[in-house]
XYZ file of N, CA and C in Angstrom:
465
model
N 96.254 97.387 80.576
C 96.828 97.370 82.060
C 96.152 98.433 82.610
N 96.368 98.879 84.317
C 96.235 99.565 84.930
C 97.727 101.052 84.990
N 97.901 101.329 85.465
C 98.706 102.515 85.030
C 98.555 103.063 87.239
N 97.429 102.781 87.712
C 97.365 103.227 88.824
C 96.973 104.927 89.081
N 97.045 104.922 88.434
C 96.052 106.348 87.474
C 94.751 106.686 87.275
N 93.970 105.964 86.376
C 92.216 105.278 85.859
C 91.331 105.409 87.317
N 91.456 104.922 88.578
C 90.840 104.457 89.364
C 89.828 103.494 89.573
N 90.582 102.176 88.130
C 89.634 101.942 88.016
C 89.582 100.500 87.565
N 90.363 99.839 88.425
C 91.199 98.761 89.017
C 89.568 97.958 89.591
N 89.855 96.706 89.069
C 88.812 95.943 89.565
C 89.728 94.319 90.272
N 90.343 94.222 89.359
C 90.613 93.088 89.816
C 92.033 92.738 91.087
N 91.581 92.398 92.016
C 92.157 92.155 93.332
C 93.720 91.855 92.764
N 95.127 91.957 93.413
C 96.483 92.002 93.409
C 95.855 90.312 94.376
N 96.796 89.513 93.859
C 97.465 87.713 93.718
C 97.879 88.093 95.115
N 97.562 87.481 96.273
C 97.577 87.865 97.448
C 97.383 85.614 98.172
N 98.395 85.122 97.689
C 98.158 83.852 98.216
C 99.078 83.904 99.354
N 100.370 84.169 99.609
C 101.607 84.050 100.313
C 101.526 84.597 101.678
N 101.894 84.329 102.381
C 102.718 84.884 103.530
C 103.047 86.100 103.804
N 104.069 85.940 102.442
C 104.991 86.771 102.029
C 104.155 88.027 101.379
N 103.313 87.776 100.170
C 102.657 89.155 99.466
C 101.643 89.849 100.266
N 100.785 89.361 101.473
C 99.871 89.164 102.052
C 100.557 90.474 102.700
N 101.551 90.078 103.471
C 102.320 91.521 104.197
C 103.155 92.104 103.598
N 103.505 91.954 102.467
C 104.692 92.928 101.380
C 102.996 93.558 101.407
N 102.348 93.551 100.518
C 100.157 94.052 100.041
C 99.848 95.115 101.479
N 100.317 94.965 103.100
C 99.322 95.306 103.793
C 100.731 96.223 104.111
N 101.505 96.050 104.057
C 102.797 97.486 104.693
C 102.532 98.760 103.525
N 102.609 97.780 102.056
C 102.104 98.602 101.398
C 100.761 99.862 101.623
N 99.509 98.794 101.438
C 98.813 99.862 101.828
C 98.488 100.712 103.328
N 99.109 100.471 103.794
C 98.860 101.094 105.189
C 100.227 101.775 105.558
N 101.602 101.875 104.885
C 101.865 102.714 104.967
C 102.833 103.659 103.897
N 101.603 103.804 103.251
C 102.163 104.269 101.884
C 103.419 105.618 101.917
N 104.299 105.164 100.819
C 105.573 106.279 100.586
C 106.573 105.247 101.562
N 106.385 104.419 102.609
C 106.953 104.492 104.089
C 107.603 103.338 103.457
N 108.958 103.334 104.402
C 109.574 102.562 105.321
C 109.757 101.784 105.934
N 108.945 101.033 106.125
C 108.825 100.451 107.735
C 109.126 99.234 108.231
N 110.350 99.657 109.408
C 111.379 98.276 109.711
C 110.889 97.833 110.879
N 111.614 96.014 111.113
C 110.845 95.604 111.802
C 110.483 95.763 113.267
N 111.862 96.669 113.664
C 111.140 97.261 114.912
C 110.986 98.612 115.078
N 110.188 98.411 113.994
C 108.939 100.029 114.122
C 107.659 98.933 114.458
N 107.689 98.410 112.813
C 106.532 97.134 113.649
C 106.157 96.492 114.851
N 107.441 96.009 115.158
C 107.144 95.111 116.426
C 106.695 96.036 117.079
N 107.510 97.066 117.456
C 106.782 97.716 118.717
C 105.605 98.216 118.447
N 104.642 99.186 117.199
C 103.731 99.438 116.906
C 102.481 98.412 117.682
N 103.057 96.310 116.896
C 101.925 95.610 117.765
C 102.113 94.929 119.342
N 103.445 95.381 119.801
C 103.154 96.100 121.051
C 102.276 97.442 121.975
N 102.556 98.055 121.584
C 101.819 98.894 121.600
C 99.672 98.916 121.730
N 99.702 97.763 120.830
C 98.251 97.005 120.495
C 97.707 95.874 121.220
N 99.512 95.387 121.607
C 99.038 94.493 122.842
C 99.241 92.923 122.086
N 99.763 93.109 121.174
C 100.127 91.694 121.096
C 102.308 91.687 121.005
N 102.704 90.501 119.976
C 103.690 90.188 120.886
C 104.898 90.158 119.377
N 105.401 90.418 118.894
C 106.211 90.122 117.541
C 107.588 90.028 116.848
N 108.087 90.001 116.804
C 110.005 90.562 117.504
C 110.065 90.877 115.885
N 111.339 91.748 115.790
C 111.566 92.402 114.290
C 111.886 91.275 113.886
N 112.676 90.732 114.113
C 113.618 89.439 112.789
C 112.542 88.465 112.469
N 111.494 88.221 113.477
C 110.447 87.392 112.664
C 109.940 88.347 111.954
N 109.566 89.270 112.009
C 108.472 90.477 110.729
C 109.508 90.361 109.595
N 110.737 90.468 110.023
C 111.140 91.441 108.647
C 111.993 89.855 107.647
N 112.085 88.628 108.374
C 111.981 87.215 108.164
C 110.474 86.289 107.533
N 109.027 87.324 108.017
C 108.300 87.390 107.187
C 108.175 87.948 106.061
N 108.951 88.872 105.459
C 109.070 89.670 104.643
C 109.923 89.423 103.794
N 111.221 88.964 103.850
C 112.242 88.227 103.012
C 111.228 86.169 102.471
N 109.634 85.675 102.626
C 109.704 84.948 103.174
C 110.297 83.955 102.918
N 111.431 83.978 104.306
C 111.693 82.869 105.410
C 111.136 81.863 106.045
N 109.861 83.097 106.523
C 108.619 82.374 107.457
C 107.681 82.031 106.395
N 106.589 81.392 106.307
C 105.356 80.376 105.299
C 104.382 80.623 106.372
N 104.688 79.740 107.190
C 104.201 78.821 108.292
C 103.211 79.719 109.794
N 103.400 80.316 109.497
C 103.202 81.115 111.589
C 102.065 80.357 112.320
N 102.806 80.647 113.308
C 101.630 80.052 114.479
C 100.775 81.321 114.494
N 99.211 80.691 114.878
C 98.460 81.624 115.298
C 98.702 82.160 116.186
N 99.063 82.697 117.274
C 100.368 84.168 117.670
C 100.104 84.934 116.867
N 101.465 84.304 116.023
C 102.357 85.361 115.337
C 101.176 85.910 114.343
N 100.444 85.130 113.587
C 99.420 86.033 112.735
C 98.309 86.948 113.641
N 97.901 86.614 114.201
C 97.286 87.343 115.531
C 97.692 89.050 115.713
N 98.501 88.771 115.345
C 100.094 89.877 116.065
C 100.613 90.442 114.850
N 100.351 90.142 113.553
C 100.455 90.277 112.212
C 98.631 91.628 112.095
N 97.791 90.966 112.715
C 96.575 91.124 112.489
C 96.505 92.509 113.234
N 97.273 92.875 114.776
C 97.252 93.896 115.240
C 98.178 94.688 115.049
N 99.120 94.332 114.402
C 99.861 95.438 113.510
C 99.412 96.515 112.050
N 98.348 95.757 111.313
C 97.479 96.229 110.303
C 96.400 96.699 110.418
N 96.085 96.734 112.090
C 94.652 96.321 111.460
C 93.788 96.092 110.552
N 93.842 94.566 111.352
C 92.771 94.103 109.759
C 92.163 92.749 110.686
N 91.877 91.545 110.064
C 91.128 90.364 110.870
C 92.574 89.532 110.792
N 93.190 88.790 111.905
C 94.320 88.748 111.454
C 94.069 87.139 111.042
N 92.560 86.717 110.617
C 92.821 85.368 109.362
C 93.375 85.921 107.835
N 93.124 87.170 107.348
C 94.010 87.581 106.409
C 94.710 86.864 106.348
N 95.439 86.682 106.788
C 96.846 85.919 106.858
C 97.371 84.736 105.947
N 96.253 83.724 107.149
C 96.096 81.895 107.029
C 95.604 81.914 105.159
N 96.386 81.501 104.912
C 96.141 80.361 103.625
C 95.419 80.297 103.747
N 94.795 80.346 102.060
C 93.392 80.630 102.101
C 92.223 80.958 102.217
N 92.505 82.679 103.043
C 91.559 82.423 103.783
C 90.516 83.724 103.088
N 89.623 83.458 104.098
C 88.209 83.729 103.466
C 88.626 85.026 103.366
N 88.763 85.547 104.414
C 88.359 87.196 104.398
C 90.190 87.791 103.720
N 90.658 87.007 102.316
C 91.519 88.209 101.710
C 90.781 89.082 101.332
N 89.366 88.358 100.103
C 89.028 89.524 99.190
C 88.371 90.703 99.869
N 88.318 90.508 101.496
C 87.363 91.501 102.416
C 87.795 92.768 103.009
N 88.877 92.154 102.905
C 90.337 93.304 103.472
C 90.686 94.274 102.224
N 90.129 93.383 100.929
C 91.261 94.247 99.825
C 90.561 95.211 99.163
N 89.052 94.588 99.454
C 88.203 95.419 98.973
C 87.217 96.502 100.030
N 88.076 96.183 101.062
C 88.231 97.568 102.430
C 88.975 98.165 102.158
N 89.884 97.667 101.251
C 91.213 98.936 101.767
C 91.243 99.451 99.999
N 90.698 98.976 99.116
C 89.753 99.415 98.278
C 88.759 100.278 98.406
N 88.079 100.012 98.754
C 86.761 101.246 99.995
C 87.549 102.865 100.325
N 88.434 102.404 101.417
C 88.978 103.682 101.468
C 90.190 103.946 101.056
N 90.121 103.671 99.880
C 91.571 104.715 98.731
C 89.842 105.575 97.940
N 89.181 104.523 97.465
C 87.936 106.474 96.902
C 87.695 106.681 98.186
N 87.048 106.795 99.468
C 86.737 107.702 99.952
C 87.316 109.025 100.431
N 89.043 108.639 100.314
C 89.918 110.024 100.512
C 89.710 110.746 99.400
N 90.424 109.807 97.826
C 89.545 110.413 97.033
C 87.694 110.946 96.256
N 87.242 110.631 97.048
C 86.137 111.302 97.605
C 84.894 110.677 95.356
N 85.801 109.169 95.557
C 84.609 107.859 94.556
C 83.518 107.956 95.046
N 83.844 107.448 96.448
C 82.778 107.203 97.489
C 82.735 108.485 99.200
N 81.156 108.482 98.027
C 81.209 109.788 99.261
C 79.689 109.157 100.586
N 79.350 108.734 100.191
C 78.312 107.746 101.655
C 78.538 106.404 101.246
N 77.718 105.480 102.080
C 77.211 103.859 102.411
C 75.465 104.368 101.908
N 75.227 102.478 101.570
C 73.938 102.188 101.839
C 74.421 100.326 102.102
N 73.566 99.916 102.579
C 72.958 98.393 102.350
C 72.266 98.217 102.153
N 72.367 96.985 100.946
C 71.992 96.367 99.386
C 71.858 95.035 100.518
N 70.916 93.975 100.186
C 70.338 92.658 100.031
C 70.513 92.543 101.790
N 70.117 93.100 102.420
C 70.600 93.045 104.161
C 69.184 92.189 104.607
N 69.375 91.231 105.047
C 67.847 91.040 105.758
C 67.259 91.204 106.678
N 66.233 90.413 107.398
C 65.605 90.935 108.507
C 66.660 90.713 110.054
N 67.924 89.907 110.015
C 68.396 90.286 110.659
C 69.653 91.588 110.859
N 69.170 92.362 109.884
C 70.872 93.120 109.910
C 72.216 92.662 109.447
N 73.046 93.271 109.342
C 74.296 93.050 109.350
C 75.007 91.570 110.052
N 76.341 90.976 109.902
C 76.944 90.363 110.810
C 76.772 90.912 111.366
N 77.421 91.018 113.321
C 78.745 92.402 113.894
C 79.483 92.245 113.722
N 80.325 91.242 113.717
C 81.467 91.851 112.333
C 81.534 92.176 111.106
N 80.528 92.252 110.560
C 80.871 93.282 109.522
C 80.489 94.257 109.190
N 79.089 95.011 110.981
C 78.985 95.787 111.035
C 80.636 97.103 111.578
N 80.918 95.761 112.506
C 82.668 97.031 113.090
C 82.960 96.893 112.227
N 83.699 95.910 110.785
C 84.394 96.472 110.201
C 84.309 98.142 109.404
N 82.553 97.589 109.141
C 82.241 98.792 108.495
C 81.831 100.460 109.236
N 81.587 100.040 109.978
C 82.248 101.719 110.988
C 83.122 101.467 111.611
N 84.310 100.859 111.674
C 86.100 100.855 111.560
C 86.465 101.788 110.465
N 86.281 101.785 109.293
C 86.306 101.819 108.063
C 85.428 103.421 107.359
N 84.117 103.962 108.539
C 84.384 105.177 108.705
C 84.974 105.855 109.106
N 85.236 105.289 110.594
C 85.498 106.228 111.402
C 87.193 106.509 110.925
N 88.069 105.634 110.497
C 89.223 106.167 109.834
C 88.985 107.556 108.817
N 88.365 106.627 107.556
C 88.126 107.459 107.254
C 87.673 108.972 107.073
N 86.587 109.537 108.706
C 86.040 110.505 108.795
C 87.511 111.481 109.669
N 88.744 110.423 109.789
C 89.831 111.295 110.143
C 89.687 111.919 111.525
N 89.572 113.311 111.810
C 88.977 113.964 113.053
C 88.447 113.899 113.517
N 86.779 113.922 112.509
C 85.721 113.585 111.856
C 85.475 113.364 113.520
N 83.764 113.811 114.120
C 83.053 112.928 115.367
C 82.989 111.657 114.976
N 83.901 110.937 115.530
C 84.053 109.691 116.020
C 83.440 108.609 116.750
N 82.468 109.115 117.627
C 82.591 109.510 119.109
C 81.159 109.034 118.599
N 80.337 109.245 117.554
C 79.267 108.673 117.450
C 78.584 107.509 116.711
N 77.259 107.076 117.595
C 76.910 105.960 116.206
C 76.983 106.204 115.146
N 76.797 105.903 113.621
C 76.831 105.817 111.966
C 75.329 106.006 112.436
N 74.209 106.561 111.271
C 73.245 107.715 112.047
C 72.858 107.333 110.129
N 71.198 106.759 110.672
C 70.884 105.975 108.912
C 70.699 104.661 109.293
N 70.529 103.654 108.598
C 70.510 102.198 108.398
C 69.543 102.013 107.495
N 68.719 102.746 106.685
C 67.925 101.719 106.191
C 68.232 101.433 105.070
N 67.459 100.821 104.615
C 68.294 99.757 103.170
C 66.948 100.201 102.203
N 67.955 99.708 101.230
C 67.224 100.097 99.361
C 67.159 99.461 99.008
């Protein structure tokens, strides 16, 4: 059993339902905070989306299970992740979880750099490169986030 202190968590949490995914994202995006539906709805509005606070609360309560694509996109905006994470049987769930685990390890110093492995001549797909750069930008905090990542050699 993982007590959360070992740093060796390898199994991703079970994220099958919309409620589980949103609750997980609330926990990881706002650790130790209680986020109201109003605060989250305002965050979505600030980022160019639309989501009512009551609808968000109903998602967290498990009352909404099959929202529209627009609602999923609003959730993605609010949490800063690919909206497809919230789709049923999403192919990006594992990628987002891995990204969050990467950020946690980056913050604790367990990871200090990146190296591309298994990248073919075409390089990384644009979406994956954007995602990796966004993770690095967030991890840098107040660092020089306006300049492009350097390096790029493969191992």
